[in-house]
């Protein structure tokens, strides 16, 4: 009898190994196909890239719909696709906070930033900030802020890429892949992703990057739509049954469908901690909603359209695309909770980042013929995740290299005397440099908390960039001193508070759990650092006598009408 059981166990293990190999092969084939197609587009775009406007802004040739798709491709990162589905699968109602926050943030971008920025600037965020101020200090500060936000965002994506690829290709700590250990394979993945993003930016510029983002957005929307329909079909489109099963499988019961499971938790007998938990929830919400309007890689997308009307239209398309996607994350998250189960998700990844791929595998098993169907669905969603990472890192690299070349080199080092050819050459060299820094840091940062890196990027963007942008567009008295104070003040406040928060030390889930130098009680600094950015901008302005009312009037006319815009 035991011999029969051993034979059955051996057969099961062999079948699982065969299915793993099938999934791995399918994933590699789809990934290679994706890379070939996007590289082909990039090479084609390079032949159309002849001027600085072509490199930085795609020749301002994209329609509102195309730019809306590209914005969606730039915005819906691996953190959105994998992270939000995972956090909903583990924490239910509270996880949807991210979806709501990221979506509402676009209203701020639409109403306060998109059209005015498109009318006032040329290539980068600093074009608007420096329009009526002294060029060198403002552009230097803007370049520092842009590169800081972009590097941390790049780290988050590339560290995630290493972990994701290792997971989806079946690379585990005790296994090898193509003769490499799991650690070496992760490093190789990070280097590969970094090399591809450098190629996309240096060869294709904005045109190549935009087309990669459009393809990625189409793939992501298609993949999530199919998964959403399959989840709903599994429950005969009965949402109550889906939510009931999700709550039952979560181990949390009805609390899974109510707020307070992860954020704003009330601690019995500890009023102080309860207060901190509620403030942390508010702080996270503020950072999510205000961060988008200050993200450099999103802001430069408004320059790729020919008119302010197209800029508005592109944001409306982006809201529609991104809003639909975040509705899909509800089905993905609750579907994973119901069909995969909390235990299986946590066993694979404690943070729940693999919930969406695991759900894809489960759906493929149910609807498309067992193990092979599951392997095929897993491979397709893996390819979509690869496309997501590639598109976002390309957009981030372009934003930071553009800022370094256009803001710092052309306008600070060369004092506006650099030729377009010199500027584009420096942008391409900068992309190599920034890409190399991101690759090296990512290799050493594989143990860091990816959520911390993303939250830091949003906090810096909302604290440093947004106050300077809004003051510049709407406050007549604002001046050079105010802009520099706002950017550096918000930047230092955000980074400093995170460094002294429980995210970095003093808690079991910290980056350095064995050390404790934390004194700031909130995990997200936005509630404090964003007002500090605005306050520093106000103080810096009033202590300086500089005031150019005529230049503000010119900016006001340009921002509202587009007169004189490039």
XYZ file of C-alpha atoms in Angstrom:
566
model
C 0.000 0.000 0.000
C 2.820 2.382 0.938
C 4.523 1.608 -2.403
C 1.346 2.612 -4.245
C 1.124 5.852 -2.262
C 4.779 6.592 -2.950
C 4.219 6.012 -6.655
C 1.164 8.312 -6.594
C 3.152 10.988 -4.757
C 5.978 10.685 -7.281
C 3.488 11.025 -10.143
C 1.947 14.120 -8.558
C 5.370 15.709 -8.059
C 6.335 14.906 -11.651
C 3.088 16.453 -12.916
C 3.666 19.585 -10.826
C 7.237 19.851 -12.131
C 5.973 19.440 -15.693
C 3.354 22.139 -15.194
C 5.937 24.458 -13.638
C 8.198 23.930 -16.646
C 5.265 24.597 -19.002
C 4.443 27.849 -17.211
C 8.109 28.853 -17.194
C 8.497 28.160 -20.923
C 5.295 30.038 -21.802
C 6.330 32.973 -19.644
C 9.780 33.207 -21.258
C 8.312 32.969 -24.787
C 5.741 35.711 -24.087
C 8.344 37.893 -22.388
C 10.779 37.576 -25.322
C 7.951 38.315 -27.789
C 6.979 41.391 -25.796
C 10.579 42.647 -25.702
C 11.038 42.088 -29.456
C 7.852 44.020 -30.308
C 8.639 46.949 -27.985
C 12.273 47.145 -29.119
C 11.072 47.189 -32.736
C 8.784 50.120 -31.920
C 11.631 51.892 -30.116
C 13.965 51.541 -33.113
C 11.202 52.842 -35.420
C 10.616 55.798 -33.076
C 14.352 56.589 -33.044
C 14.197 57.292 -36.778
C 11.490 59.887 -36.096
C 13.458 61.548 -33.270
C 15.438 64.429 -34.776
C 15.041 67.385 -32.392
C 14.950 68.047 -28.652
C 11.160 68.415 -28.885
C 10.979 64.944 -30.455
C 13.166 63.432 -27.699
C 11.546 65.173 -24.700
C 7.936 65.574 -25.880
C 7.497 63.154 -28.803
C 7.216 66.093 -31.192
C 3.949 67.020 -29.383
C 2.314 64.698 -31.909
C 0.168 62.466 -29.702
C -3.607 62.741 -29.559
C -5.544 63.074 -26.312
C -6.534 59.404 -26.448
C -2.978 58.204 -27.167
C -1.563 60.337 -24.364
C -4.341 59.197 -22.023
C -3.390 55.581 -22.736
C 0.283 56.398 -22.179
C -0.486 58.187 -18.894
C -2.413 55.093 -17.818
C 0.553 52.936 -18.815
C 2.890 55.195 -16.852
C 0.660 55.379 -13.783
C -0.561 51.797 -13.382
C 2.701 50.380 -12.072
C 3.497 46.954 -10.696
C 2.520 48.358 -7.291
C -0.966 49.075 -8.668
C -1.477 45.786 -10.476
C 0.104 43.401 -7.981
C 0.116 45.437 -4.786
C -3.478 46.684 -4.705
C -4.934 43.303 -5.673
C -2.819 41.749 -2.924
C -3.741 44.225 -0.203
C -7.472 43.882 -1.016
C -7.100 40.096 -0.934
C -5.558 40.270 2.549
C -7.346 43.256 4.104
C -10.580 43.596 2.156
C -12.274 46.993 2.444
C -9.156 48.797 3.681
C -7.158 47.722 0.641
C -9.523 49.604 -1.658
C -8.291 52.857 -0.065
C -5.333 52.775 -2.470
C -7.598 52.433 -5.504
C -9.771 55.352 -4.389
C -6.775 57.522 -3.458
C -4.920 56.962 -6.728
C -8.076 57.687 -8.744
C -9.195 60.810 -6.865
C -5.663 62.173 -7.277
C -6.392 62.629 -10.974
C -9.076 65.202 -10.205
C -6.379 67.339 -8.554
C -4.151 66.893 -11.616
C -7.021 67.719 -13.994
C -8.399 70.772 -12.182
C -5.182 72.396 -10.954
C -2.230 71.243 -13.034
C -2.719 69.603 -16.456
C -3.868 72.455 -18.709
C -1.893 75.209 -16.951
C 1.297 73.169 -17.007
C 0.899 72.315 -20.693
C 0.415 76.007 -21.572
C 3.238 77.331 -19.402
C 6.092 74.875 -19.859
C 8.179 73.284 -22.536
C 9.766 69.996 -21.493
C 9.955 69.677 -17.680
C 8.277 70.764 -14.454
C 11.081 73.283 -13.840
C 10.154 75.207 -17.015
C 7.055 76.443 -15.168
C 8.797 77.053 -11.836
C 11.673 79.006 -13.392
C 9.580 81.055 -15.843
C 9.379 84.161 -13.625
C 12.327 83.443 -11.315
C 16.100 83.138 -11.342
C 16.879 80.081 -13.443
C 19.861 78.452 -11.762
C 18.714 77.946 -8.119
C 15.176 76.933 -9.086
C 16.186 74.527 -11.846
C 18.857 72.974 -9.609
C 16.309 72.377 -6.830
C 13.761 70.980 -9.304
C 16.357 68.623 -10.803
C 17.344 67.353 -7.338
C 13.700 66.715 -6.427
C 12.889 65.059 -9.771
C 15.865 62.711 -9.605
C 15.169 61.840 -5.941
C 11.538 60.908 -6.638
C 12.449 59.006 -9.807
C 15.315 57.024 -8.247
C 13.133 55.810 -5.357
C 10.338 54.912 -7.769
C 12.851 53.078 -9.977
C 14.129 51.142 -6.981
C 10.612 50.059 -6.091
C 9.869 48.834 -9.629
C 13.191 47.076 -10.199
C 13.374 45.383 -6.808
C 9.805 44.258 -7.458
C 10.862 43.020 -10.895
C 13.548 40.800 -9.410
C 11.184 39.253 -6.879
C 8.303 38.935 -9.358
C 10.313 37.293 -12.116
C 11.925 34.888 -9.664
C 8.486 33.924 -8.372
C 6.779 33.551 -11.737
C 9.632 31.565 -13.272
C 9.620 29.224 -10.302
C 12.984 30.419 -8.984
C 13.017 29.634 -5.271
C 15.846 29.869 -2.691
C 16.827 26.199 -3.056
C 16.486 25.973 -6.852
C 18.544 27.033 -9.858
C 17.569 28.618 -13.153
C 19.803 28.293 -16.229
C 22.578 27.243 -13.878
C 22.134 30.334 -11.650
C 21.194 30.429 -7.985
C 17.988 32.212 -6.987
C 19.913 35.309 -5.846
C 21.989 35.453 -9.033
C 18.854 35.031 -11.165
C 17.200 37.976 -9.364
C 20.284 40.128 -9.956
C 20.321 39.100 -13.633
C 16.626 40.075 -13.910
C 17.263 43.518 -12.408
C 20.171 44.100 -14.793
C 18.041 42.963 -17.765
C 15.147 45.280 -16.856
C 17.578 48.148 -16.275
C 19.310 47.559 -19.629
C 15.975 47.507 -21.469
C 14.782 50.751 -19.888
C 18.047 52.479 -20.839
C 17.613 51.284 -24.446
C 13.980 52.473 -24.603
C 14.933 55.962 -23.412
C 18.283 56.515 -25.160
C 17.162 55.092 -28.496
C 13.471 55.974 -28.695
C 13.130 59.033 -26.451
C 9.597 60.107 -25.614
C 8.089 58.621 -28.783
C 9.473 55.149 -28.152
C 8.640 55.296 -24.448
C 5.083 56.474 -25.181
C 4.361 53.619 -27.576
C 5.724 51.113 -25.041
C 3.375 52.621 -22.438
C 0.377 52.464 -24.798
C 1.032 48.761 -25.523
C 1.446 48.072 -21.821
C -1.818 49.867 -20.956
C -3.701 47.830 -23.593
C -2.198 44.560 -22.319
C -2.925 45.409 -18.689
C -6.514 46.481 -19.343
C -7.116 43.392 -21.510
C -5.619 41.013 -18.951
C -7.468 42.484 -15.981
C -10.754 42.628 -17.954
C -10.524 38.911 -18.794
C -9.701 38.013 -15.185
C -12.536 40.203 -13.866
C -15.086 38.603 -16.219
C -13.885 35.110 -15.282
C -14.170 35.874 -11.550
C -17.694 37.236 -12.009
C -18.647 34.313 -14.288
C -17.467 31.904 -11.599
C -20.112 33.423 -9.320
C -22.748 33.861 -12.058
C -22.218 37.638 -11.763
C -23.545 37.550 -8.195
C -21.425 40.089 -6.270
C -22.960 39.118 -2.928
C -21.817 35.523 -3.376
C -18.294 36.702 -4.307
C -18.021 38.997 -1.278
C -19.469 36.344 1.019
C -16.955 33.725 -0.127
C -14.105 36.236 0.138
C -15.060 37.127 3.706
C -15.405 33.453 4.613
C -12.007 32.484 3.162
C -10.244 35.517 4.664
C -10.389 34.206 8.206
C -11.689 37.608 9.335
C -15.411 37.107 8.782
C -17.592 40.205 8.338
C -14.717 42.440 9.486
C -13.113 41.749 6.076
C -15.854 43.823 4.424
C -15.685 46.686 6.923
C -13.114 49.456 7.520
C -10.541 49.185 10.289
C -8.844 45.865 9.543
C -5.514 47.468 8.576
C -5.841 51.268 8.818
C -7.262 53.391 11.598
C -7.300 50.397 13.918
C -8.782 51.095 17.344
C -6.541 49.729 20.117
C -8.506 48.923 23.270
C -7.173 50.769 26.296
C -4.601 52.760 24.307
C -6.097 56.056 23.173
C -2.735 57.432 22.039
C -2.021 54.552 19.632
C -5.595 54.688 18.344
C -5.093 58.401 17.593
C -1.804 57.704 15.782
C -3.443 54.941 13.732
C -6.226 57.279 12.611
C -3.750 60.076 11.795
C -1.663 57.580 9.802
C -4.734 56.704 7.734
C -5.391 60.396 7.079
C -1.712 60.973 6.253
C -1.666 58.131 3.738
C -4.825 59.445 2.070
C -3.417 62.984 1.774
C -0.155 61.699 0.248
C -1.966 59.470 -2.256
C -4.355 62.203 -3.386
C -1.812 65.041 -3.644
C 1.235 63.041 -4.741
C 0.153 62.403 -8.336
C 0.029 66.107 -9.276
C 3.700 66.372 -8.275
C 5.093 63.211 -9.891
C 7.686 64.309 -12.499
C 7.190 61.330 -14.853
C 3.442 62.083 -14.983
C 3.854 65.851 -15.370
C 6.113 65.592 -18.452
C 3.378 63.653 -20.250
C 1.304 66.844 -20.539
C 3.931 68.272 -22.912
C 3.494 65.516 -25.516
C 0.176 66.849 -26.841
C -0.192 69.773 -29.277
C -2.803 71.827 -27.377
C -4.207 72.508 -23.918
C -7.493 70.971 -25.062
C -5.651 67.747 -25.894
C -3.981 67.883 -22.456
C -7.402 68.071 -20.768
C -8.726 65.306 -23.003
C -5.748 63.081 -22.246
C -6.366 63.446 -18.486
C -10.048 62.601 -18.979
C -9.093 59.486 -20.967
C -6.555 58.615 -18.259
C -9.214 58.988 -15.535
C -11.541 56.677 -17.480
C -8.838 54.060 -18.126
C -7.329 54.189 -14.641
C -10.754 54.342 -12.939
C -11.917 51.255 -14.824
C -8.689 49.462 -13.931
C -9.081 50.240 -10.229
C -12.639 48.914 -10.332
C -11.176 45.722 -11.799
C -8.808 45.503 -8.809
C -11.878 44.987 -6.615
C -12.761 41.819 -8.528
C -9.105 40.706 -8.577
C -8.598 41.280 -4.858
C -11.848 39.768 -3.595
C -11.591 37.041 -6.250
C -8.129 36.078 -4.998
C -9.386 36.059 -1.405
C -12.298 33.782 -2.367
C -10.692 31.432 -4.929
C -7.071 31.288 -3.751
C -7.503 31.895 -0.030
C -5.534 33.928 2.472
C -3.354 31.018 3.588
C -2.191 30.154 0.068
C -1.493 33.825 -0.728
C 0.495 34.462 2.460
C 2.380 31.158 2.059
C 3.621 32.385 -1.332
C 4.240 36.038 -0.379
C 3.632 37.640 3.025
C 2.758 41.006 1.466
C 0.228 39.433 -0.916
C 2.028 40.665 -4.041
C 1.391 37.371 -5.841
C -2.382 37.343 -5.319
C -3.170 38.390 -8.929
C -0.882 35.776 -10.568
C -2.191 33.096 -8.207
C -5.761 34.080 -9.105
C -4.878 33.884 -12.822
C -3.553 30.367 -12.325
C -6.694 29.330 -10.420
C -8.979 30.800 -13.104
C -7.020 29.114 -15.875
C -7.327 25.803 -14.044
C -11.112 26.206 -13.698
C -11.971 27.550 -17.149
C -9.273 26.379 -19.567
C -8.527 22.738 -18.986
C -6.795 22.078 -15.715
C -3.064 22.433 -15.100
C -2.077 23.507 -18.607
C -4.807 26.180 -18.628
C -3.575 27.429 -15.275
C 0.013 27.543 -16.533
C -1.062 29.460 -19.655
C -3.037 32.078 -17.692
C -0.168 32.473 -15.242
C 2.239 33.004 -18.154
C 0.005 35.634 -19.781
C -0.413 37.620 -16.550
C 3.349 37.326 -15.930
C 4.003 38.865 -19.357
C 1.564 41.682 -18.528
C 3.431 42.270 -15.259
C 6.743 42.422 -17.165
C 5.251 44.969 -19.578
C 4.021 47.000 -16.601
C 7.465 47.182 -15.045
C 9.254 47.969 -18.327
C 6.879 50.820 -19.224
C 7.026 52.488 -15.809
C 10.816 52.320 -15.426
C 11.230 53.764 -18.945
C 8.961 56.707 -18.069
C 10.809 57.352 -14.813
C 14.221 57.225 -16.481
C 13.080 59.636 -19.194
C 11.734 62.118 -16.604
C 14.943 62.142 -14.562
C 17.345 62.218 -17.545
C 15.293 65.034 -19.151
C 15.455 67.071 -15.956
C 19.196 66.515 -15.576
C 19.905 67.470 -19.207
C 17.379 70.271 -19.755
C 17.228 71.835 -16.288
C 20.689 71.303 -14.846
C 23.050 70.955 -17.839
C 21.449 73.307 -20.376
C 20.178 76.005 -18.014
C 22.506 75.841 -15.003
C 25.850 74.589 -16.312
C 25.593 76.094 -19.820
C 23.363 79.043 -18.745
C 20.951 78.477 -21.631
C 23.683 78.353 -24.276
C 23.566 74.590 -25.021
C 22.466 73.482 -28.480
C 19.578 71.033 -28.911
C 22.003 68.344 -30.067
C 24.205 68.792 -26.975
C 21.132 68.711 -24.720
C 19.770 65.476 -26.197
C 23.208 63.863 -26.048
C 23.505 64.731 -22.346
C 19.963 63.378 -21.764
C 20.999 60.057 -23.302
C 24.194 59.929 -21.254
C 22.129 60.819 -18.154
C 19.777 57.921 -18.871
C 22.779 55.581 -18.825
C 24.002 57.092 -15.553
C 20.632 57.088 -13.784
C 19.874 53.585 -15.095
C 23.234 52.322 -13.825
C 22.670 53.906 -10.385
C 19.189 52.359 -10.185
C 20.533 48.927 -11.196
C 23.328 49.001 -8.587
C 21.080 50.307 -5.783
C 18.383 47.758 -6.666
C 20.850 44.891 -6.404
C 21.768 45.996 -2.889
C 18.193 46.965 -1.979
C 16.496 43.612 -2.611
C 15.689 43.219 1.083
C 14.105 46.694 1.361
C 10.390 47.255 1.714
C 9.047 48.178 -1.721
C 5.964 49.853 -0.255
C 8.263 52.134 1.737
C 10.061 53.190 -1.455
C 6.818 53.965 -3.295
C 5.359 55.839 -0.306
C 8.545 57.880 -0.033
C 8.350 58.840 -3.714
C 4.729 60.000 -3.308
C 5.529 61.874 -0.096
C 8.472 63.686 -1.700
C 6.417 64.595 -4.786
C 3.509 65.943 -2.725
C 5.740 67.719 -0.202
C 8.383 69.270 -2.462
C 7.043 69.599 -5.996
C 3.338 70.326 -5.534
C 3.637 73.399 -3.240
C 6.144 74.994 -5.617
C 3.968 74.281 -8.681
C 0.739 75.617 -7.142
C 2.392 78.710 -5.648
C 4.086 79.428 -8.974
C 0.825 79.191 -10.920
C -1.521 80.953 -8.475
C 0.435 83.300 -6.135
C 1.565 86.634 -7.598
C 4.031 87.336 -4.739
C 5.846 83.965 -5.077
C 9.546 84.281 -5.926
C 12.846 82.430 -6.305
C 13.522 82.178 -2.576
C 10.046 80.749 -1.991
C 10.454 78.122 -4.725
C 13.815 76.940 -3.393
C 12.535 76.864 0.194
C 9.379 74.962 -0.834
C 11.240 72.277 -2.784
C 14.098 71.684 -0.353
C 11.904 72.155 2.743
C 9.307 69.639 1.574
C 11.990 67.233 0.352
C 13.958 67.288 3.616
C 10.804 67.049 5.756
C 9.464 64.036 3.846
C 12.755 62.112 3.749
C 13.656 63.026 7.332
C 10.321 62.020 8.854
C 10.295 58.691 7.032
C 13.859 58.025 8.233
C 12.750 58.547 11.847
C 9.459 56.652 11.444
C 8.593 53.007 12.251
C 8.983 52.223 8.543
C 12.777 52.341 8.900
C 13.387 51.216 12.494
C 11.729 50.307 15.767
C 9.145 47.767 14.551
C 9.203 44.086 13.484
C 8.274 45.097 9.916
C 10.865 47.904 9.680
C 13.745 48.016 7.230
C 16.072 47.669 10.234
C 13.999 45.703 12.761
C 16.925 45.186 15.149
C 17.584 48.914 15.534
C 15.437 51.649 17.013
C 15.926 55.361 16.364
C 12.303 56.154 15.466
C 10.503 58.993 17.211
C 7.984 59.989 14.535
C 4.887 57.812 15.141
C 3.330 57.821 11.628
C 4.355 55.495 8.801
C 3.520 58.091 6.157
C 4.848 61.647 6.629
C 2.401 63.380 4.253
C 0.174 64.902 6.950
C 3.190 66.829 8.307
C 5.628 67.155 5.404
C 3.119 68.492 2.829
C 2.066 71.447 5.054
C 5.774 71.969 5.833
C 6.453 72.268 2.083
C 3.712 74.906 1.720
C 4.871 76.717 4.891
C 8.504 76.792 3.743
C 7.407 78.190 0.380
C 5.456 80.964 2.141
C 8.300 81.809 4.548
C 10.898 81.810 1.766
C 8.724 84.169 -0.254
C 7.991 86.770 2.432
C 11.620 87.032 3.620
C 12.707 87.981 0.092
C 11.982 91.350 -1.526
C 12.023 89.893 -5.044
C 8.681 90.460 -6.771
C 8.132 90.559 -10.534
C 4.421 91.306 -11.022
C 4.801 91.768 -14.781
C 6.350 88.329 -15.215
C 3.552 86.763 -13.177
C 0.959 88.498 -15.348
C 2.687 87.054 -18.429
C 2.681 83.562 -16.877
C -0.978 83.939 -15.915
C -1.999 84.851 -19.474
C 0.108 82.054 -20.936
C -1.169 79.415 -18.495
C -4.825 80.325 -19.093
C -4.724 80.899 -22.859
C -1.683 79.029 -24.176
C -0.428 82.231 -25.856
C 3.293 81.933 -26.466
C 3.445 78.272 -25.430
C 5.889 76.073 -27.300
